[in-house]
Amino acid sequence: MNFFRHHLLIALAACASVVPHASAQAQSAEPDATTSIVRVNVTNQRYNFAVPWQKQRPTSRRGLGAVLKGNKVLVTAELIQDSSYVELEIASTGRKLTAKVEAADYEVNLAVLVPAEDPGVFFDGIIPLEIAEPAKIGDMFEVWQFESNGSPVSTNVQLQRAEIGRYFLPDAYFMEYEVSGLVQYRSGSFTLPVVKDGKLVGMLLSYNSDDQIADVLPSMIISRFLDDVANPPYEGFPNFGIQYSVMLDDQFRSYLDADQYSGGIYVSSVIRGTSAAASDLKKGDVILEIEGQAIDPRGNFQHPDYGLLSLSYLIKDTARVGQELKVKVLREGKEVDLLVKLQRKEPGDYLVDPYLFDRGPKYYILGGLLFQELTIPYLELAGDDWQNRGPFKLVYAAKDPDTFEDEGRKKIVFLSGVLPSNSTIGYEGLSGLILTKINGRKILDIKDVDAAVKEPVDGLHKIEFTDFPHMIYLDAAMAETDNTQTMPIRYRITDLKRLD
Amino acid sequence: MIKTLLRSVAMQLSLVVLSGISTGIAQELPLDEKTTSLGKQYTGIVRIENASIVPDFATPWNAGLPRGGSGTGFLIGKNLFMTNAHVVSDSNRVIIKKVGDSEPLLARILHVAHDCDLAVLELEDPSKFDDVEPLEIGDDIPKLDTAVKVVGYPIGGERISVTRGVVSRIDFLAYSHSAVDYHLTVQIDAAINPGNSGGPVIQDGKVAGVAFQGYSGDVAQSTGYMIPAPVMRRFLKDIEDGTYDHYVDLAVSDFPILNPALRRALGLPNNGQGIMVGSVNAEGSADGKLEIGDVLLEIDGYPIASNGSIDIRGEKVNMAEIVERKFAGDIINLKVWRDKKPLDVAIELKRFLPYLISARQYEQRPEYVMYAGLVFQPLDRNMMSALKLSNIEVRRFFGYYVADELYKELPEVVVLTTVLPDAINTHLEGYAGGIVESINGTNILRLKDVLPALDNEAAPKDFTVIQLRGQGRPLVLEKARVPGAQVRIMSKYGVREDHYVE
């Protein structure tokens, strides 16, 4: 997705006329691009989920960051994902400074960078940006960027509407400003700071050159993120944990005795380990109100400034972890008032991690058998259409984790492939098999593999799977020889496991 | 997908063939071949023209599309012609034409075996073949690198065609007609083209096999396949009692013991013998007789190698070949290695039906129930090919019905395949493609359960409530609105009957 957006920006360069900013006044007290934004050059290197001991070829991304007080730089998290090197650059002078990631939240797509070395004179003349208050429909913003020679460019855009849209992760929906205007794209950049009256009002996430509409990550999300970062430990944004159906169907409404109400959404499932699961909310409830706001049958409420917004705004964007939300539901024809204490389910709390950045996938190599913990990025090796093309049993586990969690599993550990070696003869074709036991010990996460292989029986490892062929054996001594010789020498694998 | 039936091209060709006949030109073309020696030799080899109706499982209330195709067949006894099942599938009318004679002779299908792609036909009036000698079926599998010729009516002309080649390979391969069956197969390098299907492959004056499938030219060249004589003989023996009883199945899957540690763990001597049982299907022949981790050492006295092959008179064949030649009720004797001790196990063989979910089936009138525009159909390959459903539960039940023994849970998987749009179901269109779990509180285990469940007068009184598997919200219809909608939808969409359930 990120590359797609990037290309959209590039495509614009061909048709946009260049109107450079009138002047770059470095001494002005009013912040502008020259005084308040910096280039951010990043080398990204992602782990290869097929061969998890290796990283992929390094790539580079460029973006713009907004300088905040305290020599911090705000960027989108997408820019610095899996970064191995981050560098700040003053556009006009080309002066550079090595930086590091202080905090990143991939769900809200924001990150804070700080100098990794003594900044010296790097920040001299810089005016930090303040964060703007929430904007009103019709407000004018400026999109700031640089010419390739470092002179500033500013473009005016207008706020058209606000909506709950998808940030760069598949399930991360938060508020976005939709702005219109002809954004002139100058130098390759992942994101552009958006400013209102000299204050940072958002970060431009994507731009569609055909209809000249851009999506902007709004300042209220930025403020919440920065506030959370400033008050450790970082708590993140809460999850509610339901799936719901719209209630437009008159027959369905009548069946639920909901036809006397004008709104409401049907709770079609409650996800384990979430705020909703910990509360009294049940599948089959019809949510009529959240925090006193009436929910319409499509799941929207009326926001005083922005009109109809998804109910997720009332939970993820505005409420905090630990807060108790007042929820009014219709249950068996009667209204019931509930309190839902908001929690956050971290990506690592899921049976199958929904995303994984900045660290490698967990794996264990035994003689050439490659065991991994299942993650969505692993499944994405099958392409965007992984839900249809990925190894079915693994896709199914990701879609329907409950039965695996009932078995006490914390993660799905599976045989992702077999590296040919002396000990793995005859097993070359095996892959995508979910482990149940090794040497009689249940495998609930990758650490169990590490423990179980220390206890071979009669010099043999017995490995059991949920599916055909259900069990295989490995010669423990031969596997050890392969681990100490074949793997490091032939495959040049120096780390046979990554357990954390 | 690589392997394509000769039929697919034969279908396209058939239009040309049939139109040629209707203009009358074809009647003038064939010469009287009785007078030539070639003609005399091949008088028992006939052209078969099949007019079929192929049901459309996407519109199960319709009869389907009329199609036509042609292939080859040959006389094997008094008024008994053999051909491929795929030449005469979904047949409405079969015509046989004698070599050099354009008169269409009406034929009847006596038996058709879709699992081994063979069929036998008879003529309504066999008098034209009174003086024709039947072809003799060979005794065994032809040897590698021996010469064969293929005779039939392939594309490229009207008259009989002969191509020559050698036996290139003997293997145990998939028969693409049903897409799930594996049998002994002989590969030859004589050209086999669309229209050759069902024709004899001749060696030493006898039929060594029936030409039946090949690769399209852009995949592999000079690679044609025939059904060898043992498979033909088995089919003929099976139908001796007047019914075709199909193949039997051990219903286990095996895993080769190639790893020394696996061999040691199982306590086997290092003699390259034995194959491990990797799964045993419930309700199959071996259920309760074999276990995962058992090692099969011998089958009917033939030692089994660690890759699953046995040696029959110097010829390495898959051990399944022993099961292949048996019939329902026959006993197979296995020497099994269990808990490091040998054990004799006798297994009575029977058919294993759950695997049919993934088989292409023929002569099958689509079953369905249509209620308020919601169309319910059983899950099988024909339906999936027509509708290509992507719902994850549907894919699980379709793909793992046998491997995960899901047939124990659902004897038949009923799917809400289609929603025919109407005012009554306007909010339900997005739910098409899911498995029906229950209707009005009754679990749906087969299509037959649907109508009684819909008629169930039990609560909720005013609503029909349909629960789909993995779908959080039920689909709800007001009962009072259904009869009117049913009439409207049937007329609007041309659904003449609201159900067909066998």
PDB file of N, CA and C in Angstrom, chain A residues 245-246 248-252 254-255 266 268-269 283 387-389 392-393 395-396 399-400 422-427 430 458-460 467-475 478, chain B residues 253-256 258-262 264-266 276-279 292-293 390 392-393 395-396 400 404 423-425 427-428 431 460 463 465 467 471-474 476-478 481:
ATOM      1  N   SER A 245     -23.071  -6.047  12.473  1.00  0.00           N
ATOM      2  CA  SER A 245     -23.819  -5.992  11.215  1.00  0.00           C
ATOM      3  C   SER A 245     -24.679  -4.750  11.229  1.00  0.00           C
ATOM      4  N   VAL A 246     -24.876  -4.185  10.053  1.00  0.00           N
ATOM      5  CA  VAL A 246     -25.770  -3.041   9.952  1.00  0.00           C
ATOM      6  C   VAL A 246     -27.200  -3.533  10.185  1.00  0.00           C
ATOM      7  N   LEU A 248     -30.182  -2.309   8.671  1.00  0.00           N
ATOM      8  CA  LEU A 248     -31.091  -1.653   7.725  1.00  0.00           C
ATOM      9  C   LEU A 248     -32.257  -2.563   7.353  1.00  0.00           C
ATOM     10  N   ASP A 249     -32.091  -3.862   7.631  1.00  0.00           N
ATOM     11  CA  ASP A 249     -33.053  -4.871   7.202  1.00  0.00           C
ATOM     12  C   ASP A 249     -34.303  -4.824   8.093  1.00  0.00           C
ATOM     13  N   ASP A 250     -35.422  -4.402   7.512  1.00  0.00           N
ATOM     14  CA  ASP A 250     -36.635  -4.215   8.313  1.00  0.00           C
ATOM     15  C   ASP A 250     -37.125  -5.517   8.939  1.00  0.00           C
ATOM     16  N   GLN A 251     -36.980  -6.632   8.224  1.00  0.00           N
ATOM     17  CA  GLN A 251     -37.435  -7.916   8.776  1.00  0.00           C
ATOM     18  C   GLN A 251     -36.574  -8.313   9.974  1.00  0.00           C
ATOM     19  N   PHE A 252     -35.292  -8.036   9.866  1.00  0.00           N
ATOM     20  CA  PHE A 252     -34.371  -8.351  10.950  1.00  0.00           C
ATOM     21  C   PHE A 252     -34.671  -7.471  12.168  1.00  0.00           C
ATOM     22  N   SER A 254     -37.488  -6.149  12.945  1.00  0.00           N
ATOM     23  CA  SER A 254     -38.752  -6.558  13.535  1.00  0.00           C
ATOM     24  C   SER A 254     -38.538  -7.842  14.360  1.00  0.00           C
ATOM     25  N   TYR A 255     -37.718  -8.768  13.850  1.00  0.00           N
ATOM     26  CA  TYR A 255     -37.387 -10.004  14.572  1.00  0.00           C
ATOM     27  C   TYR A 255     -36.732  -9.694  15.921  1.00  0.00           C
ATOM     28  N   TYR A 266     -26.041  -4.467  15.164  1.00  0.00           N
ATOM     29  CA  TYR A 266     -26.138  -5.815  15.736  1.00  0.00           C
ATOM     30  C   TYR A 266     -24.738  -6.355  15.995  1.00  0.00           C
ATOM     31  N   SER A 268     -22.368  -8.996  15.995  1.00  0.00           N
ATOM     32  CA  SER A 268     -22.378 -10.338  15.405  1.00  0.00           C
ATOM     33  C   SER A 268     -21.279 -11.223  15.982  1.00  0.00           C
ATOM     34  N   SER A 269     -20.248 -10.640  16.582  1.00  0.00           N
ATOM     35  CA  SER A 269     -19.327 -11.462  17.361  1.00  0.00           C
ATOM     36  C   SER A 269     -18.518 -10.596  18.308  1.00  0.00           C
ATOM     37  N   LYS A 283     -22.819 -11.199  22.052  1.00  0.00           N
ATOM     38  CA  LYS A 283     -23.255 -11.394  20.678  1.00  0.00           C
ATOM     39  C   LYS A 283     -24.779 -11.359  20.653  1.00  0.00           C
ATOM     40  N   GLN A 387      -5.421 -14.593   1.442  1.00  0.00           N
ATOM     41  CA  GLN A 387      -6.541 -15.294   2.075  1.00  0.00           C
ATOM     42  C   GLN A 387      -7.075 -16.406   1.186  1.00  0.00           C
ATOM     43  N   ASN A 388      -6.901 -16.237  -0.118  1.00  0.00           N
ATOM     44  CA  ASN A 388      -7.311 -17.294  -1.035  1.00  0.00           C
ATOM     45  C   ASN A 388      -6.158 -18.174  -1.486  1.00  0.00           C
ATOM     46  N   ARG A 389      -4.946 -17.619  -1.497  1.00  0.00           N
ATOM     47  CA  ARG A 389      -3.822 -18.361  -2.064  1.00  0.00           C
ATOM     48  C   ARG A 389      -2.874 -18.938  -1.034  1.00  0.00           C
ATOM     49  N   PHE A 392      -3.814 -23.221   3.141  1.00  0.00           N
ATOM     50  CA  PHE A 392      -5.173 -23.094   3.670  1.00  0.00           C
ATOM     51  C   PHE A 392      -5.245 -23.259   5.177  1.00  0.00           C
ATOM     52  N   LYS A 393      -4.580 -24.293   5.702  1.00  0.00           N
ATOM     53  CA  LYS A 393      -4.713 -24.574   7.133  1.00  0.00           C
ATOM     54  C   LYS A 393      -4.173 -23.405   7.965  1.00  0.00           C
ATOM     55  N   VAL A 395      -4.058 -20.197   6.899  1.00  0.00           N
ATOM     56  CA  VAL A 395      -5.014 -19.100   6.709  1.00  0.00           C
ATOM     57  C   VAL A 395      -6.219 -19.308   7.623  1.00  0.00           C
ATOM     58  N   TYR A 396      -6.668 -20.562   7.705  1.00  0.00           N
ATOM     59  CA  TYR A 396      -7.843 -20.866   8.520  1.00  0.00           C
ATOM     60  C   TYR A 396      -7.557 -20.609   9.997  1.00  0.00           C
ATOM     61  N   LYS A 399      -7.858 -17.056  10.650  1.00  0.00           N
ATOM     62  CA  LYS A 399      -9.238 -16.563  10.560  1.00  0.00           C
ATOM     63  C   LYS A 399     -10.074 -17.032  11.736  1.00  0.00           C
ATOM     64  N   ASP A 400      -9.763 -18.198  12.241  1.00  0.00           N
ATOM     65  CA  ASP A 400     -10.596 -18.800  13.268  1.00  0.00           C
ATOM     66  C   ASP A 400      -9.708 -19.295  14.413  1.00  0.00           C
ATOM     67  N   ASN A 422      21.379 -34.068   6.079  1.00  0.00           N
ATOM     68  CA  ASN A 422      21.446 -35.514   6.286  1.00  0.00           C
ATOM     69  C   ASN A 422      20.306 -36.006   7.168  1.00  0.00           C
ATOM     70  N   SER A 423      19.940 -35.202   8.153  1.00  0.00           N
ATOM     71  CA  SER A 423      18.924 -35.685   9.096  1.00  0.00           C
ATOM     72  C   SER A 423      17.507 -35.540   8.568  1.00  0.00           C
ATOM     73  N   THR A 424      17.307 -34.729   7.533  1.00  0.00           N
ATOM     74  CA  THR A 424      15.931 -34.487   7.064  1.00  0.00           C
ATOM     75  C   THR A 424      15.598 -35.235   5.778  1.00  0.00           C
ATOM     76  N   ILE A 425      16.411 -36.215   5.442  1.00  0.00           N
ATOM     77  CA  ILE A 425      16.129 -36.996   4.223  1.00  0.00           C
ATOM     78  C   ILE A 425      14.709 -37.558   4.263  1.00  0.00           C
ATOM     79  N   GLY A 426      14.020 -37.442   3.153  1.00  0.00           N
ATOM     80  CA  GLY A 426      12.669 -37.999   3.069  1.00  0.00           C
ATOM     81  C   GLY A 426      11.580 -37.050   3.523  1.00  0.00           C
ATOM     82  N   TYR A 427      11.978 -35.902   4.082  1.00  0.00           N
ATOM     83  CA  TYR A 427      10.973 -34.952   4.589  1.00  0.00           C
ATOM     84  C   TYR A 427      10.923 -33.667   3.752  1.00  0.00           C
ATOM     85  N   LEU A 430       7.668 -31.541   2.960  1.00  0.00           N
ATOM     86  CA  LEU A 430       6.720 -31.140   4.006  1.00  0.00           C
ATOM     87  C   LEU A 430       6.762 -29.630   4.250  1.00  0.00           C
ATOM     88  N   ASP A 458      15.402 -42.010  23.353  1.00  0.00           N
ATOM     89  CA  ASP A 458      16.219 -43.023  22.664  1.00  0.00           C
ATOM     90  C   ASP A 458      16.972 -42.436  21.470  1.00  0.00           C
ATOM     91  N   GLY A 459      17.429 -41.212  21.624  1.00  0.00           N
ATOM     92  CA  GLY A 459      18.212 -40.602  20.552  1.00  0.00           C
ATOM     93  C   GLY A 459      17.389 -40.134  19.368  1.00  0.00           C
ATOM     94  N   LEU A 460      16.059 -40.073  19.553  1.00  0.00           N
ATOM     95  CA  LEU A 460      15.203 -39.648  18.437  1.00  0.00           C
ATOM     96  C   LEU A 460      14.301 -38.508  18.884  1.00  0.00           C
ATOM     97  N   ASP A 467      -1.892 -32.563  10.918  1.00  0.00           N
ATOM     98  CA  ASP A 467      -2.308 -33.135   9.640  1.00  0.00           C
ATOM     99  C   ASP A 467      -1.333 -34.206   9.155  1.00  0.00           C
ATOM    100  N   PHE A 468      -1.710 -34.863   8.084  1.00  0.00           N
ATOM    101  CA  PHE A 468      -0.875 -35.864   7.437  1.00  0.00           C
ATOM    102  C   PHE A 468       0.522 -35.305   7.218  1.00  0.00           C
ATOM    103  N   PRO A 469       1.597 -36.036   7.488  1.00  0.00           N
ATOM    104  CA  PRO A 469       1.640 -37.451   7.920  1.00  0.00           C
ATOM    105  C   PRO A 469       1.536 -37.630   9.433  1.00  0.00           C
ATOM    106  N   HIS A 470       1.138 -36.622  10.148  1.00  0.00           N
ATOM    107  CA  HIS A 470       0.879 -36.667  11.599  1.00  0.00           C
ATOM    108  C   HIS A 470       2.124 -36.818  12.450  1.00  0.00           C
ATOM    109  N   MET A 471       3.125 -37.643  12.026  1.00  0.00           N
ATOM    110  CA  MET A 471       4.335 -37.707  12.845  1.00  0.00           C
ATOM    111  C   MET A 471       5.549 -38.061  12.003  1.00  0.00           C
ATOM    112  N   ILE A 472       6.667 -37.488  12.399  1.00  0.00           N
ATOM    113  CA  ILE A 472       7.946 -37.855  11.796  1.00  0.00           C
ATOM    114  C   ILE A 472       8.969 -37.957  12.927  1.00  0.00           C
ATOM    115  N   TYR A 473      10.096 -38.590  12.612  1.00  0.00           N
ATOM    116  CA  TYR A 473      11.176 -38.716  13.594  1.00  0.00           C
ATOM    117  C   TYR A 473      12.458 -38.145  12.996  1.00  0.00           C
ATOM    118  N   LEU A 474      13.294 -37.663  13.893  1.00  0.00           N
ATOM    119  CA  LEU A 474      14.584 -37.129  13.476  1.00  0.00           C
ATOM    120  C   LEU A 474      15.643 -37.733  14.404  1.00  0.00           C
ATOM    121  N   ASP A 475      16.766 -38.105  13.846  1.00  0.00           N
ATOM    122  CA  ASP A 475      17.869 -38.612  14.653  1.00  0.00           C
ATOM    123  C   ASP A 475      18.496 -37.425  15.394  1.00  0.00           C
ATOM    124  N   MET A 478      22.241 -36.761  14.705  1.00  0.00           N
ATOM    125  CA  MET A 478      22.450 -36.304  13.333  1.00  0.00           C
ATOM    126  C   MET A 478      21.933 -34.870  13.160  1.00  0.00           C
TER     127      MET A 478
ATOM    128  N   SER B 253      -3.971 -42.948   3.716  1.00  0.00           N
ATOM    129  CA  SER B 253      -2.894 -42.365   2.918  1.00  0.00           C
ATOM    130  C   SER B 253      -1.574 -42.784   3.533  1.00  0.00           C
ATOM    131  N   ASP B 254      -0.597 -42.951   2.670  1.00  0.00           N
ATOM    132  CA  ASP B 254       0.668 -43.506   3.143  1.00  0.00           C
ATOM    133  C   ASP B 254       1.787 -42.496   2.991  1.00  0.00           C
ATOM    134  N   PHE B 255       2.794 -42.652   3.827  1.00  0.00           N
ATOM    135  CA  PHE B 255       3.939 -41.745   3.828  1.00  0.00           C
ATOM    136  C   PHE B 255       5.187 -42.603   3.671  1.00  0.00           C
ATOM    137  N   PRO B 256       6.017 -42.312   2.656  1.00  0.00           N
ATOM    138  CA  PRO B 256       7.189 -43.161   2.423  1.00  0.00           C
ATOM    139  C   PRO B 256       8.195 -43.075   3.571  1.00  0.00           C
ATOM    140  N   LEU B 258      11.554 -42.931   4.148  1.00  0.00           N
ATOM    141  CA  LEU B 258      12.862 -42.734   3.519  1.00  0.00           C
ATOM    142  C   LEU B 258      13.891 -42.248   4.529  1.00  0.00           C
ATOM    143  N   ASN B 259      13.424 -41.786   5.686  1.00  0.00           N
ATOM    144  CA  ASN B 259      14.350 -41.249   6.677  1.00  0.00           C
ATOM    145  C   ASN B 259      14.789 -42.358   7.639  1.00  0.00           C
ATOM    146  N   PRO B 260      16.118 -42.528   7.828  1.00  0.00           N
ATOM    147  CA  PRO B 260      16.609 -43.612   8.683  1.00  0.00           C
ATOM    148  C   PRO B 260      16.094 -43.513  10.120  1.00  0.00           C
ATOM    149  N   ALA B 261      15.925 -42.280  10.621  1.00  0.00           N
ATOM    150  CA  ALA B 261      15.456 -42.121  11.997  1.00  0.00           C
ATOM    151  C   ALA B 261      14.013 -42.605  12.122  1.00  0.00           C
ATOM    152  N   LEU B 262      13.224 -42.324  11.096  1.00  0.00           N
ATOM    153  CA  LEU B 262      11.828 -42.776  11.096  1.00  0.00           C
ATOM    154  C   LEU B 262      11.793 -44.304  11.105  1.00  0.00           C
ATOM    155  N   ARG B 264      14.120 -46.276  12.236  1.00  0.00           N
ATOM    156  CA  ARG B 264      14.595 -46.760  13.532  1.00  0.00           C
ATOM    157  C   ARG B 264      13.503 -46.603  14.594  1.00  0.00           C
ATOM    158  N   ALA B 265      12.816 -45.450  14.551  1.00  0.00           N
ATOM    159  CA  ALA B 265      11.763 -45.198  15.536  1.00  0.00           C
ATOM    160  C   ALA B 265      10.655 -46.241  15.428  1.00  0.00           C
ATOM    161  N   LEU B 266      10.402 -46.652  14.207  1.00  0.00           N
ATOM    162  CA  LEU B 266       9.343 -47.638  14.005  1.00  0.00           C
ATOM    163  C   LEU B 266       9.843 -49.052  14.288  1.00  0.00           C
ATOM    164  N   MET B 276       4.662 -46.137   5.703  1.00  0.00           N
ATOM    165  CA  MET B 276       3.942 -45.763   6.929  1.00  0.00           C
ATOM    166  C   MET B 276       2.535 -45.274   6.615  1.00  0.00           C
ATOM    167  N   VAL B 277       1.612 -45.664   7.456  1.00  0.00           N
ATOM    168  CA  VAL B 277       0.243 -45.162   7.327  1.00  0.00           C
ATOM    169  C   VAL B 277       0.201 -43.765   7.956  1.00  0.00           C
ATOM    170  N   GLY B 278      -0.162 -42.763   7.144  1.00  0.00           N
ATOM    171  CA  GLY B 278      -0.180 -41.373   7.627  1.00  0.00           C
ATOM    172  C   GLY B 278      -1.562 -40.924   8.020  1.00  0.00           C
ATOM    173  N   SER B 279      -2.586 -41.571   7.504  1.00  0.00           N
ATOM    174  CA  SER B 279      -3.944 -41.270   7.950  1.00  0.00           C
ATOM    175  C   SER B 279      -4.859 -42.428   7.587  1.00  0.00           C
ATOM    176  N   ILE B 292      -2.648 -44.826  12.402  1.00  0.00           N
ATOM    177  CA  ILE B 292      -1.548 -43.951  12.006  1.00  0.00           C
ATOM    178  C   ILE B 292      -0.274 -44.473  12.659  1.00  0.00           C
ATOM    179  N   GLY B 293       0.796 -44.570  11.892  1.00  0.00           N
ATOM    180  CA  GLY B 293       2.049 -45.087  12.429  1.00  0.00           C
ATOM    181  C   GLY B 293       2.256 -46.575  12.144  1.00  0.00           C
ATOM    182  N   SER B 390     -15.854 -18.494  -2.456  1.00  0.00           N
ATOM    183  CA  SER B 390     -14.589 -18.243  -1.768  1.00  0.00           C
ATOM    184  C   SER B 390     -14.737 -18.203  -0.255  1.00  0.00           C
ATOM    185  N   ILE B 392     -14.591 -19.017   3.437  1.00  0.00           N
ATOM    186  CA  ILE B 392     -13.531 -19.868   3.992  1.00  0.00           C
ATOM    187  C   ILE B 392     -14.071 -21.188   4.532  1.00  0.00           C
ATOM    188  N   GLU B 393     -15.286 -21.195   5.080  1.00  0.00           N
ATOM    189  CA  GLU B 393     -15.860 -22.452   5.562  1.00  0.00           C
ATOM    190  C   GLU B 393     -16.210 -23.365   4.385  1.00  0.00           C
ATOM    191  N   ARG B 395     -14.651 -23.397   1.567  1.00  0.00           N
ATOM    192  CA  ARG B 395     -13.375 -23.908   1.063  1.00  0.00           C
ATOM    193  C   ARG B 395     -12.838 -25.001   1.978  1.00  0.00           C
ATOM    194  N   ARG B 396     -13.054 -24.849   3.286  1.00  0.00           N
ATOM    195  CA  ARG B 396     -12.582 -25.878   4.203  1.00  0.00           C
ATOM    196  C   ARG B 396     -13.357 -27.182   3.989  1.00  0.00           C
ATOM    197  N   TYR B 400     -11.162 -30.133   2.551  1.00  0.00           N
ATOM    198  CA  TYR B 400     -10.713 -31.046   3.615  1.00  0.00           C
ATOM    199  C   TYR B 400     -11.813 -31.985   4.086  1.00  0.00           C
ATOM    200  N   ASP B 404      -9.996 -34.215   6.747  1.00  0.00           N
ATOM    201  CA  ASP B 404     -10.351 -33.896   8.131  1.00  0.00           C
ATOM    202  C   ASP B 404     -11.624 -34.619   8.585  1.00  0.00           C
ATOM    203  N   ALA B 423     -37.592  -7.839  -3.424  1.00  0.00           N
ATOM    204  CA  ALA B 423     -37.826  -6.959  -2.274  1.00  0.00           C
ATOM    205  C   ALA B 423     -37.686  -7.708  -0.953  1.00  0.00           C
ATOM    206  N   ILE B 424     -38.049  -8.981  -0.937  1.00  0.00           N
ATOM    207  CA  ILE B 424     -38.050  -9.708   0.336  1.00  0.00           C
ATOM    208  C   ILE B 424     -36.636  -9.995   0.851  1.00  0.00           C
ATOM    209  N   ASN B 425     -35.678 -10.065  -0.062  1.00  0.00           N
ATOM    210  CA  ASN B 425     -34.326 -10.463   0.372  1.00  0.00           C
ATOM    211  C   ASN B 425     -33.282  -9.391   0.072  1.00  0.00           C
ATOM    212  N   HIS B 427     -31.796  -7.217   1.646  1.00  0.00           N
ATOM    213  CA  HIS B 427     -30.670  -7.016   2.572  1.00  0.00           C
ATOM    214  C   HIS B 427     -29.848  -8.284   2.773  1.00  0.00           C
ATOM    215  N   LEU B 428     -30.165  -9.320   2.034  1.00  0.00           N
ATOM    216  CA  LEU B 428     -29.506 -10.606   2.276  1.00  0.00           C
ATOM    217  C   LEU B 428     -28.532 -11.005   1.169  1.00  0.00           C
ATOM    218  N   TYR B 431     -25.004 -12.324   1.739  1.00  0.00           N
ATOM    219  CA  TYR B 431     -24.771 -13.540   2.524  1.00  0.00           C
ATOM    220  C   TYR B 431     -24.683 -14.792   1.659  1.00  0.00           C
ATOM    221  N   PRO B 460     -39.355 -19.402  16.124  1.00  0.00           N
ATOM    222  CA  PRO B 460     -40.216 -18.220  16.209  1.00  0.00           C
ATOM    223  C   PRO B 460     -41.351 -18.288  15.193  1.00  0.00           C
ATOM    224  N   PHE B 463     -41.319 -15.792  11.943  1.00  0.00           N
ATOM    225  CA  PHE B 463     -40.107 -15.597  11.154  1.00  0.00           C
ATOM    226  C   PHE B 463     -39.464 -16.923  10.762  1.00  0.00           C
ATOM    227  N   VAL B 465     -35.809 -18.304  10.351  1.00  0.00           N
ATOM    228  CA  VAL B 465     -34.485 -17.885  10.813  1.00  0.00           C
ATOM    229  C   VAL B 465     -33.436 -18.854  10.285  1.00  0.00           C
ATOM    230  N   GLN B 467     -29.458 -19.732   9.987  1.00  0.00           N
ATOM    231  CA  GLN B 467     -28.141 -19.448  10.554  1.00  0.00           C
ATOM    232  C   GLN B 467     -27.066 -20.037   9.638  1.00  0.00           C
ATOM    233  N   GLN B 471     -21.199 -17.121  10.553  1.00  0.00           N
ATOM    234  CA  GLN B 471     -21.826 -15.819  10.310  1.00  0.00           C
ATOM    235  C   GLN B 471     -22.556 -15.412  11.576  1.00  0.00           C
ATOM    236  N   GLY B 472     -22.170 -14.267  12.143  1.00  0.00           N
ATOM    237  CA  GLY B 472     -22.689 -13.866  13.434  1.00  0.00           C
ATOM    238  C   GLY B 472     -24.175 -13.588  13.461  1.00  0.00           C
ATOM    239  N   ARG B 473     -24.726 -13.033  12.383  1.00  0.00           N
ATOM    240  CA  ARG B 473     -26.157 -12.691  12.449  1.00  0.00           C
ATOM    241  C   ARG B 473     -26.981 -13.674  11.636  1.00  0.00           C
ATOM    242  N   PRO B 474     -28.169 -14.019  12.156  1.00  0.00           N
ATOM    243  CA  PRO B 474     -29.036 -14.908  11.371  1.00  0.00           C
ATOM    244  C   PRO B 474     -29.708 -14.145  10.234  1.00  0.00           C
ATOM    245  N   VAL B 476     -33.133 -13.449   8.456  1.00  0.00           N
ATOM    246  CA  VAL B 476     -34.503 -13.528   8.955  1.00  0.00           C
ATOM    247  C   VAL B 476     -35.480 -13.092   7.865  1.00  0.00           C
ATOM    248  N   LEU B 477     -36.527 -13.883   7.685  1.00  0.00           N
ATOM    249  CA  LEU B 477     -37.575 -13.539   6.720  1.00  0.00           C
ATOM    250  C   LEU B 477     -38.921 -13.605   7.421  1.00  0.00           C
ATOM    251  N   GLU B 478     -39.759 -12.630   7.135  1.00  0.00           N
ATOM    252  CA  GLU B 478     -41.111 -12.673   7.704  1.00  0.00           C
ATOM    253  C   GLU B 478     -41.917 -13.704   6.932  1.00  0.00           C
ATOM    254  N   ARG B 481     -44.596 -12.897   4.345  1.00  0.00           N
ATOM    255  CA  ARG B 481     -44.242 -12.287   3.055  1.00  0.00           C
ATOM    256  C   ARG B 481     -43.722 -13.294   2.048  1.00  0.00           C
TER     257      ARG B 481
END
